[in-house]
Amino acid sequence: MSMTPNDWRERYVTTNTPWDLGQAHPELQARIDAGQLAPPREGAKALVPGCGHGHDALALSAAGWCVTGLDCVELVTAAGGLGAGLREALAEGGGGLEICDALGFKGQQEFDLVFEHTFFCAIEPESRPAWGTTVQGALAPGGQLAVLLFPGDKPVEEGGPPHRYGVPDMQEVLGPEFGLTVDEVVSKAVSKRSWQERWVVFSRSAKLGSTS
Ligand SMILES: C[S@@+](CC[C@H](N)C(=O)[O-])C[C@H]1O[C@@H](n2cnc3c(N)ncnc32)[C@H](O)[C@@H]1O
């Protein structure tokens, strides 16, 4: 079933958000704590498309990244409410929140990290090339795309969202400038999730136009 921004909003307003962990994904947090996701320099930027309530975005911000979160749903009302404070919290760390279609986001290759968690699986498979274009536009040469890949083994006939996908589906829309550097089953899986979660990292070539 294809989801419109209004459909996503309705899911948040009715708290029908089974994807929301109420905290950063434990695998992301563990890898941050282990120093694997340290910003390469002060002011380094990270992009979190489809950030939802922003738990992962906030964890990366706390780790020192200037995080821009993107979501098609404005979760903050004048009276506070869902997601209140996210924009301000990200701004404090030098980033921000943009309410937009992330598949049309025009980056300037200024992000050193793109973190993807249950956004790729939420879009329709025919929108994946646009996701690839977003990442290509956002990620700096030499930057990293870190992915909490889910659902890795959901039967395809069950459809989505979440839609099953794998590394080849991402590689296809990222192109040859992106090389797979990590692909492993997470050690901090979310117990309520029925399907496999993997930690995947693609590194973008430092010299664009080259594949090495
Ligand atoms: C399954 S939720 C995941 C949210 C968040 N990553 C998390 O793990 O809690 C997918 C999110 O993507 C957002 N979304 C869906 N399509 C979008 C689009 N085209 N542009 C921006 N955000 C979108 C939804 O509003 C929702 O917050």
Coordinates of N, CA and C and ligand atoms in Angstrom, one line a residue:
M1 N 0.8 -1.2 0.0 CA 0.0 0.0 0.0 C 0.9 1.3 0.0
S2 N 0.6 2.1 -0.9 CA 1.4 3.3 -1.0 C 1.0 4.3 0.0
M3 N 1.9 4.9 0.8 CA 1.6 5.9 1.9 C 1.8 7.3 1.4
T4 N 0.8 8.2 1.6 CA 1.0 9.6 1.4 C 1.4 10.3 2.7
P5 N 1.9 11.5 2.6 CA 2.3 12.2 3.8 C 1.1 12.3 4.8
N6 N -0.1 12.4 4.3 CA -1.2 12.4 5.2 C -1.4 11.1 5.9
D7 N -1.2 10.0 5.2 CA -1.2 8.7 5.8 C -0.2 8.5 6.9
W8 N 1.0 9.1 6.7 CA 2.1 9.0 7.7 C 1.7 9.8 8.9
R9 N 1.1 11.0 8.6 CA 0.7 11.9 9.7 C -0.4 11.2 10.6
E10 N -1.3 10.5 9.9 CA -2.4 9.9 10.6 C -1.8 8.8 11.5
R11 N -0.8 8.1 11.0 CA -0.2 7.0 11.8 C 0.4 7.6 13.1
Y12 N 1.1 8.8 13.0 CA 1.7 9.4 14.2 C 0.6 9.9 15.1
V13 N -0.5 10.6 14.5 CA -1.5 11.2 15.4 C -2.2 10.1 16.2
T14 N -2.4 8.9 15.6 CA -3.1 7.8 16.3 C -2.1 6.9 17.0
T15 N -0.9 7.3 17.0 CA 0.2 6.5 17.7 C 0.2 5.1 17.2
N16 N -0.1 4.9 15.9 CA 0.0 3.6 15.2 C 1.4 3.6 14.5
T17 N 2.4 3.5 15.4 CA 3.8 3.7 14.9 C 4.7 2.5 15.4
P18 N 4.4 1.3 14.9 CA 5.2 0.2 15.4 C 6.7 0.2 15.2
W19 N 7.1 1.1 14.2 CA 8.5 1.2 13.9 C 9.3 2.1 14.9
D20 N 8.5 2.8 15.7 CA 9.1 3.8 16.6 C 9.6 3.1 17.8
L21 N 10.9 3.2 18.1 CA 11.5 2.4 19.2 C 11.5 3.2 20.5
G22 N 11.2 4.5 20.4 CA 11.2 5.4 21.6 C 12.6 5.7 22.1
Q23 N 13.5 5.3 21.3 CA 14.9 5.6 21.6 C 15.7 5.3 20.3
A24 N 17.0 5.7 20.3 CA 17.8 5.4 19.1 C 17.9 3.8 19.0
H25 N 18.0 3.4 17.8 CA 18.2 1.9 17.6 C 19.4 1.5 18.4
P26 N 19.3 0.4 19.2 CA 20.4 0.0 20.1 C 21.7 -0.3 19.3
E27 N 21.6 -0.8 18.1 CA 22.8 -1.1 17.4 C 23.5 0.2 17.0
L28 N 22.7 1.2 16.6 CA 23.3 2.6 16.4 C 24.0 3.1 17.6
Q29 N 23.3 3.0 18.7 CA 23.8 3.6 20.0 C 25.1 2.8 20.4
A30 N 25.1 1.5 20.2 CA 26.2 0.7 20.6 C 27.4 1.1 19.8
R31 N 27.2 1.3 18.5 CA 28.3 1.7 17.6 C 28.8 3.1 17.9
I32 N 27.9 4.0 18.2 CA 28.3 5.3 18.6 C 29.2 5.2 19.9
D33 N 28.7 4.4 20.9 CA 29.4 4.3 22.1 C 30.8 3.7 21.9
A34 N 30.9 2.8 20.9 CA 32.2 2.2 20.6 C 33.1 3.1 19.8
G35 N 32.6 4.3 19.5 CA 33.4 5.2 18.7 C 33.5 5.0 17.2
Q36 N 32.6 4.1 16.7 CA 32.6 3.8 15.3 C 32.0 4.9 14.4
L37 N 31.3 5.8 15.0 CA 30.6 6.8 14.2 C 31.0 8.2 14.7
A38 N 32.2 8.4 15.0 CA 32.7 9.7 15.5 C 32.8 10.6 14.3
P39 N 32.3 11.9 14.4 CA 32.4 12.8 13.3 C 33.9 13.0 13.0
P40 N 34.2 13.1 11.7 CA 35.6 13.3 11.3 C 36.3 14.6 11.7
R41 N 35.4 15.6 12.0 CA 35.9 16.9 12.4 C 34.8 17.7 13.0
E42 N 35.1 18.7 13.7 CA 34.1 19.6 14.2 C 33.2 20.2 13.1
G43 N 31.9 20.1 13.3 CA 31.0 20.7 12.3 C 30.6 19.7 11.2
A44 N 31.1 18.5 11.3 CA 30.8 17.5 10.2 C 29.3 17.3 10.3
K45 N 28.7 17.1 9.1 CA 27.2 17.1 8.9 C 26.7 15.6 8.7
A46 N 25.6 15.3 9.3 CA 25.0 14.0 9.0 C 23.5 14.3 8.6
L47 N 23.0 13.5 7.7 CA 21.6 13.6 7.2 C 20.9 12.3 7.6
V48 N 19.7 12.5 8.2 CA 18.8 11.4 8.5 C 17.5 11.6 7.8
P49 N 17.3 10.9 6.6 CA 16.1 11.1 5.9 C 15.0 10.2 6.5
G50 N 13.7 10.7 6.6 CA 12.6 9.9 7.2 C 12.9 9.7 8.7
C51 N 13.2 10.8 9.3 CA 13.7 10.7 10.7 C 12.6 10.4 11.8
G52 N 11.4 10.7 11.4 CA 10.3 10.4 12.4 C 10.5 11.3 13.6
H53 N 10.4 10.6 14.8 CA 10.5 11.4 16.0 C 12.0 11.8 16.3
G54 N 12.9 11.3 15.5 CA 14.3 11.8 15.6 C 15.1 11.1 16.6
H55 N 14.8 9.9 17.1 CA 15.6 9.3 18.1 C 17.0 9.1 17.6
D56 N 17.2 8.6 16.4 CA 18.5 8.3 15.9 C 19.2 9.6 15.6
A57 N 18.5 10.6 15.1 CA 19.1 11.9 14.7 C 19.6 12.5 16.0
L58 N 18.9 12.4 17.1 CA 19.3 13.0 18.4 C 20.6 12.3 18.9
A59 N 20.6 11.0 18.7 CA 21.8 10.2 19.2 C 23.0 10.6 18.4
L60 N 22.9 10.9 17.1 CA 24.0 11.3 16.3 C 24.4 12.7 16.7
S61 N 23.4 13.5 17.0 CA 23.7 14.9 17.4 C 24.5 14.9 18.7
A62 N 24.0 14.1 19.6 CA 24.7 14.0 20.9 C 26.2 13.5 20.8
A63 N 26.4 12.7 19.7 CA 27.7 12.2 19.4 C 28.6 13.2 18.7
G64 N 28.1 14.4 18.4 CA 28.9 15.5 17.9 C 28.6 15.9 16.5
W65 N 27.7 15.2 15.8 CA 27.4 15.5 14.4 C 26.4 16.7 14.4
C66 N 26.5 17.5 13.3 CA 25.5 18.5 13.0 C 24.4 17.8 12.1
V67 N 23.3 17.5 12.7 CA 22.4 16.6 12.1 C 21.2 17.3 11.5
T68 N 21.0 17.0 10.2 CA 19.7 17.5 9.6 C 18.8 16.3 9.4
G69 N 17.6 16.4 10.1 CA 16.6 15.4 9.9 C 15.6 15.8 8.9
L70 N 15.1 14.9 8.1 CA 14.1 15.2 7.1 C 12.9 14.3 7.3
D71 N 11.7 14.9 7.3 CA 10.5 14.1 7.3 C 9.4 14.8 6.6
C72 N 8.5 14.0 6.0 CA 7.4 14.7 5.3 C 6.3 15.1 6.3
V73 N 6.4 14.7 7.5 CA 5.3 15.0 8.5 C 5.9 16.0 9.5
E74 N 5.1 17.1 9.7 CA 5.5 18.0 10.7 C 4.8 17.5 12.0
L75 N 5.7 17.1 12.9 CA 5.1 16.5 14.1 C 5.0 17.4 15.3
V76 N 5.4 18.7 15.0 CA 5.3 19.7 16.1 C 4.2 20.6 15.9
T77 N 3.4 20.9 16.9 CA 2.3 21.9 16.8 C 2.7 23.1 17.6
A78 N 2.0 24.2 17.5 CA 2.3 25.4 18.3 C 2.2 25.0 19.8
A79 N 1.3 24.1 20.1 CA 1.1 23.7 21.5 C 2.1 22.6 22.0
G80 N 3.1 22.3 21.1 CA 4.0 21.2 21.5 C 3.6 19.9 20.8
G81 N 3.3 18.9 21.6 CA 2.8 17.7 21.0 C 3.9 16.8 20.5
L82 N 3.5 15.9 19.5 CA 4.4 14.9 19.0 C 5.7 15.5 18.5
G83 N 6.8 15.0 19.0 CA 8.1 15.4 18.4 C 8.5 16.8 18.8
A84 N 7.8 17.4 19.8 CA 8.1 18.8 20.2 C 9.5 18.8 20.6
G85 N 10.2 19.9 20.2 CA 11.6 20.1 20.6 C 12.6 19.5 19.7
L86 N 12.2 18.7 18.8 CA 13.2 18.0 17.9 C 14.0 19.1 17.1
R87 N 13.3 20.0 16.5 CA 13.9 21.0 15.6 C 14.9 21.8 16.5
E88 N 14.5 22.2 17.6 CA 15.3 23.0 18.5 C 16.6 22.2 19.0
A89 N 16.3 21.0 19.3 CA 17.4 20.1 19.8 C 18.5 19.9 18.7
L90 N 18.0 19.7 17.5 CA 19.0 19.5 16.4 C 19.7 20.8 16.1
A91 N 18.9 21.9 16.2 CA 19.5 23.2 15.9 C 20.6 23.5 16.9
E92 N 20.4 23.1 18.2 CA 21.4 23.3 19.2 C 22.8 22.7 18.8
G93 N 22.7 21.6 18.1 CA 23.9 20.9 17.7 C 24.4 21.3 16.4
G94 N 23.8 22.4 15.8 CA 24.3 22.9 14.6 C 23.5 22.4 13.3
G95 N 22.5 21.6 13.6 CA 21.7 21.0 12.4 C 20.3 21.6 12.4
G96 N 19.4 20.8 12.0 CA 18.0 21.2 12.0 C 17.1 20.2 11.5
L97 N 15.8 20.5 11.3 CA 14.8 19.6 10.9 C 14.1 20.3 9.6
E98 N 14.0 19.5 8.6 CA 13.3 20.0 7.4 C 12.1 19.2 7.1
I99 N 11.0 19.8 6.9 CA 9.8 19.1 6.6 C 9.7 19.2 5.0
C100 N 9.9 18.0 4.4 CA 9.9 18.0 2.9 C 9.8 16.6 2.5
D101 N 9.7 16.5 1.1 CA 9.8 15.1 0.5 C 11.3 14.8 0.4
A102 N 11.7 13.9 1.2 CA 13.2 13.6 1.2 C 13.6 13.1 -0.1
L103 N 12.7 12.5 -0.9 CA 13.1 12.0 -2.2 C 13.3 13.1 -3.2
G104 N 13.0 14.4 -2.8 CA 13.3 15.5 -3.7 C 14.4 16.4 -3.1
F105 N 15.0 16.0 -2.0 CA 16.0 16.8 -1.2 C 17.2 17.0 -2.1
K106 N 17.6 18.3 -2.2 CA 18.7 18.6 -3.1 C 19.9 19.0 -2.2
G107 N 20.7 18.0 -2.0 CA 21.9 18.3 -1.2 C 23.0 18.8 -2.1
Q108 N 24.1 19.3 -1.4 CA 25.2 19.8 -2.1 C 26.5 19.0 -1.8
Q109 N 26.3 17.7 -1.6 CA 27.3 16.8 -1.2 C 28.1 17.3 0.0
E110 N 27.3 17.8 0.9 CA 28.0 18.4 2.1 C 27.9 17.6 3.3
F111 N 27.3 16.4 3.2 CA 27.1 15.5 4.4 C 28.2 14.4 4.4
D112 N 28.8 14.3 5.6 CA 29.8 13.2 5.7 C 29.2 11.9 6.1
L113 N 28.0 11.9 6.5 CA 27.3 10.7 6.9 C 25.8 10.8 6.5
V114 N 25.3 9.8 5.9 CA 23.8 9.7 5.8 C 23.4 8.4 6.6
F115 N 22.5 8.6 7.5 CA 22.0 7.4 8.3 C 20.6 7.1 7.9
E116 N 20.4 5.8 7.5 CA 19.2 5.3 7.0 C 18.6 4.2 7.9
H117 N 17.4 4.4 8.4 CA 16.8 3.5 9.2 C 15.3 3.5 9.0
T118 N 14.8 2.4 8.4 CA 13.4 2.2 8.0 C 12.8 3.4 7.2
F119 N 13.6 4.0 6.4 CA 13.0 4.9 5.4 C 13.0 4.2 4.0
F120 N 14.1 3.6 3.6 CA 14.1 2.9 2.3 C 13.0 1.8 2.2
C121 N 12.8 1.1 3.4 CA 11.7 0.1 3.3 C 10.3 0.7 3.4
A122 N 10.2 2.0 3.7 CA 8.9 2.6 3.8 C 8.4 3.2 2.5
I123 N 9.4 3.4 1.6 CA 9.0 4.0 0.3 C 8.6 2.8 -0.7
E124 N 7.9 3.2 -1.7 CA 7.5 2.2 -2.7 C 8.8 1.8 -3.5
P125 N 8.9 0.5 -3.9 CA 10.1 0.1 -4.7 C 10.4 1.0 -5.9
E126 N 9.3 1.5 -6.5 CA 9.6 2.3 -7.7 C 10.2 3.7 -7.4
S127 N 10.2 4.1 -6.1 CA 10.8 5.3 -5.7 C 12.3 5.1 -5.3
R128 N 12.8 3.9 -5.3 CA 14.1 3.7 -4.9 C 15.2 4.5 -5.7
P129 N 15.0 4.6 -7.0 CA 16.0 5.5 -7.8 C 16.0 6.9 -7.2
A130 N 14.9 7.4 -6.8 CA 14.9 8.8 -6.2 C 15.6 8.8 -4.9
W131 N 15.5 7.8 -4.1 CA 16.3 7.6 -2.9 C 17.8 7.7 -3.2
G132 N 18.2 6.9 -4.2 CA 19.6 6.9 -4.6 C 20.1 8.3 -5.0
T133 N 19.2 9.0 -5.7 CA 19.6 10.4 -6.2 C 19.7 11.3 -5.0
T134 N 18.9 11.1 -4.0 CA 19.0 11.9 -2.7 C 20.3 11.7 -2.1
V135 N 20.7 10.4 -1.9 CA 21.9 10.1 -1.2 C 23.1 10.6 -2.1
Q136 N 23.1 10.4 -3.4 CA 24.2 10.9 -4.2 C 24.3 12.4 -4.1
G137 N 23.2 13.1 -4.0 CA 23.2 14.6 -3.9 C 23.7 15.0 -2.6
A138 N 23.5 14.2 -1.5 CA 23.8 14.7 -0.2 C 25.2 14.3 0.3
L139 N 25.6 13.1 0.0 CA 26.9 12.6 0.6 C 28.1 13.2 -0.1
A140 N 29.0 13.6 0.8 CA 30.3 14.2 0.3 C 31.2 13.0 -0.3
P141 N 32.1 13.4 -1.2 CA 33.1 12.4 -1.6 C 33.8 11.8 -0.3
G142 N 34.0 10.5 -0.3 CA 34.6 9.9 0.9 C 33.7 9.7 2.1
G143 N 32.4 10.2 1.9 CA 31.5 10.0 3.0 C 30.9 8.6 3.2
Q144 N 30.1 8.4 4.2 CA 29.6 7.1 4.5 C 28.1 7.1 4.6
L145 N 27.5 6.0 4.0 CA 26.1 5.8 4.2 C 26.0 4.6 5.1
A146 N 25.5 4.8 6.4 CA 25.3 3.8 7.3 C 23.8 3.4 7.3
V147 N 23.5 2.1 7.3 CA 22.1 1.6 7.1 C 21.8 0.6 8.2
L148 N 20.7 0.8 8.8 CA 20.1 -0.2 9.7 C 19.1 -0.9 8.8
L149 N 19.6 -2.0 8.1 CA 18.8 -2.6 7.1 C 17.7 -3.5 7.7
F150 N 16.4 -3.2 7.4 CA 15.3 -4.0 7.9 C 14.2 -3.8 6.9
P151 N 13.4 -4.8 6.6 CA 13.4 -6.2 7.0 C 14.2 -7.0 6.0
G152 N 15.2 -7.6 6.4 CA 16.1 -8.4 5.5 C 15.6 -9.7 5.0
D153 N 14.6 -10.3 5.7 CA 14.2 -11.6 5.2 C 12.7 -11.7 5.3
K154 N 12.0 -10.6 5.1 CA 10.5 -10.7 5.1 C 10.1 -11.3 3.8
P155 N 9.1 -12.2 3.8 CA 8.7 -12.8 2.5 C 8.2 -11.7 1.6
V156 N 8.7 -11.7 0.3 CA 8.4 -10.6 -0.6 C 6.9 -10.6 -0.8
E157 N 6.2 -11.8 -0.8 CA 4.8 -11.8 -1.1 C 3.9 -11.1 -0.1
E158 N 4.5 -10.8 1.1 CA 3.8 -10.0 2.1 C 3.8 -8.5 1.8
G159 N 4.5 -8.1 0.8 CA 4.4 -6.7 0.4 C 5.0 -5.8 1.5
G160 N 4.4 -4.6 1.5 CA 4.9 -3.6 2.5 C 4.0 -2.3 2.4
P161 N 4.4 -1.3 3.1 CA 5.6 -1.2 3.9 C 5.5 -1.9 5.3
P162 N 6.6 -2.4 5.8 CA 8.0 -2.3 5.3 C 8.2 -3.3 4.2
H163 N 8.9 -2.8 3.1 CA 9.2 -3.6 2.0 C 10.6 -4.3 2.2
R164 N 10.6 -5.6 2.0 CA 11.9 -6.3 2.0 C 12.9 -5.7 1.0
Y165 N 14.1 -5.6 1.4 CA 15.2 -5.2 0.5 C 16.5 -5.8 1.0
G166 N 17.5 -5.7 0.1 CA 18.8 -6.2 0.5 C 19.9 -5.2 -0.1
V167 N 21.1 -5.5 0.2 CA 22.2 -4.7 -0.2 C 22.2 -4.5 -1.8
P168 N 21.9 -5.5 -2.6 CA 21.9 -5.3 -4.0 C 20.9 -4.2 -4.5
D169 N 19.7 -4.1 -3.7 CA 18.7 -3.1 -4.1 C 19.3 -1.7 -3.9
M170 N 20.1 -1.6 -2.8 CA 20.6 -0.2 -2.6 C 21.8 0.0 -3.5
Q171 N 22.6 -1.0 -3.7 CA 23.8 -0.8 -4.6 C 23.3 -0.4 -6.0
E172 N 22.2 -1.0 -6.5 CA 21.7 -0.7 -7.8 C 21.4 0.8 -8.0
V173 N 20.8 1.4 -7.0 CA 20.4 2.8 -7.1 C 21.5 3.8 -6.6
L174 N 22.5 3.3 -5.9 CA 23.6 4.2 -5.5 C 24.6 4.3 -6.6
G175 N 24.8 3.3 -7.3 CA 25.8 3.3 -8.4 C 27.2 2.9 -7.9
P176 N 28.2 2.9 -8.9 CA 29.5 2.3 -8.6 C 30.4 3.1 -7.7
E177 N 30.0 4.4 -7.5 CA 30.9 5.2 -6.6 C 30.7 4.8 -5.2
F178 N 29.7 3.9 -4.9 CA 29.5 3.5 -3.5 C 29.9 2.0 -3.4
G179 N 30.9 1.8 -2.4 CA 31.4 0.5 -2.2 C 30.9 0.0 -0.8
L180 N 30.5 -1.3 -0.8 CA 30.1 -1.9 0.4 C 31.3 -2.2 1.3
T181 N 31.3 -1.7 2.5 CA 32.4 -1.9 3.4 C 32.0 -2.7 4.7
V182 N 30.7 -2.7 5.0 CA 30.3 -3.6 6.2 C 28.9 -4.1 5.8
D183 N 28.7 -5.4 6.1 CA 27.4 -6.0 6.0 C 27.3 -7.2 7.0
E184 N 26.7 -6.9 8.1 CA 26.6 -8.0 9.1 C 25.3 -7.9 9.9
V185 N 24.9 -9.1 10.4 CA 23.7 -9.1 11.2 C 23.9 -8.3 12.5
V186 N 22.9 -7.5 12.9 CA 23.2 -6.7 14.1 C 23.4 -7.5 15.3
S187 N 24.1 -7.0 16.3 CA 24.2 -7.8 17.6 C 23.2 -7.2 18.6
K188 N 22.7 -6.1 18.3 CA 21.7 -5.5 19.2 C 20.3 -5.4 18.5
A189 N 19.7 -6.5 18.2 CA 18.5 -6.5 17.5 C 17.3 -6.0 18.4
V190 N 16.3 -5.6 17.7 CA 15.1 -5.1 18.4 C 14.2 -6.3 18.6
S191 N 13.9 -6.7 19.8 CA 13.2 -8.0 20.0 C 11.8 -8.0 19.4
K192 N 11.1 -6.9 19.3 CA 9.7 -6.9 18.8 C 9.7 -7.0 17.2
R193 N 10.9 -6.9 16.6 CA 10.9 -7.1 15.1 C 11.0 -8.5 14.7
S194 N 10.1 -8.9 13.8 CA 10.1 -10.3 13.4 C 11.2 -10.7 12.4
W195 N 11.6 -9.7 11.6 CA 12.5 -10.0 10.5 C 13.9 -9.5 10.8
Q196 N 14.9 -10.0 10.0 CA 16.3 -9.7 10.2 C 16.7 -8.3 10.1
E197 N 17.6 -7.8 11.0 CA 18.1 -6.5 10.9 C 19.6 -6.7 10.6
R198 N 20.2 -5.9 9.7 CA 21.6 -5.9 9.4 C 22.2 -4.5 9.5
W199 N 23.4 -4.5 9.8 CA 24.2 -3.2 9.8 C 25.0 -3.2 8.6
V200 N 24.8 -2.2 7.7 CA 25.4 -2.1 6.4 C 26.0 -0.7 6.3
V201 N 27.2 -0.7 5.7 CA 27.9 0.6 5.5 C 28.4 0.6 4.0
F202 N 28.1 1.7 3.3 CA 28.6 2.0 2.0 C 29.5 3.2 2.1
S203 N 30.7 3.1 1.5 CA 31.6 4.3 1.5 C 31.6 4.9 0.1
R204 N 31.5 6.2 0.0 CA 31.5 6.8 -1.3 C 33.0 7.1 -1.7
S205 N 33.3 6.8 -2.9 CA 34.6 7.1 -3.4 C 35.0 8.5 -3.1
A206 N 36.3 8.7 -2.7 CA 36.8 10.1 -2.3 C 37.0 10.9 -3.6
K207 N 37.1 10.2 -4.7 CA 37.3 10.9 -6.0 C 36.2 10.6 -6.9
L208 N 35.2 11.5 -7.0 CA 34.0 11.2 -7.8 C 34.4 11.1 -9.2
G209 N 33.7 10.1 -9.9 CA 34.0 9.8 -11.3 C 34.9 8.7 -11.3
S210 N 35.4 8.2 -10.1 CA 36.2 7.0 -10.0 C 35.5 6.0 -9.1
T211 N 35.8 4.8 -9.3 CA 35.1 3.8 -8.4 C 36.1 3.2 -7.4
S212 N 37.3 3.8 -7.2 CA 38.2 3.3 -6.2 C 38.4 4.2 -5.1
Ligands
LIG1 C1 8.8 3.7 9.1 S1 9.0 5.4 9.6 C2 10.7 5.5 10.2 C3 10.9 6.7 11.1 C4 12.3 6.7 11.8 N1 13.4 6.5 10.8 C5 12.4 5.7 12.9 O1 13.1 4.7 12.7 O2 11.7 5.8 13.9 C6 9.2 6.2 8.0 C7 9.3 7.7 8.1 O3 9.5 8.3 6.9 C8 8.7 9.4 6.7 N2 8.5 9.5 5.2 C9 7.9 8.7 4.4 N3 8.0 9.1 3.1 C10 8.7 10.2 3.2 C11 9.2 11.1 2.2 N4 9.0 10.9 0.9 N5 10.0 12.1 2.6 C12 10.2 12.3 3.9 N6 9.8 11.5 4.8 C13 9.1 10.5 4.5 C14 7.4 9.1 7.5 O4 6.7 10.2 7.9 C15 8.0 8.4 8.7 O5 8.4 9.3 9.7

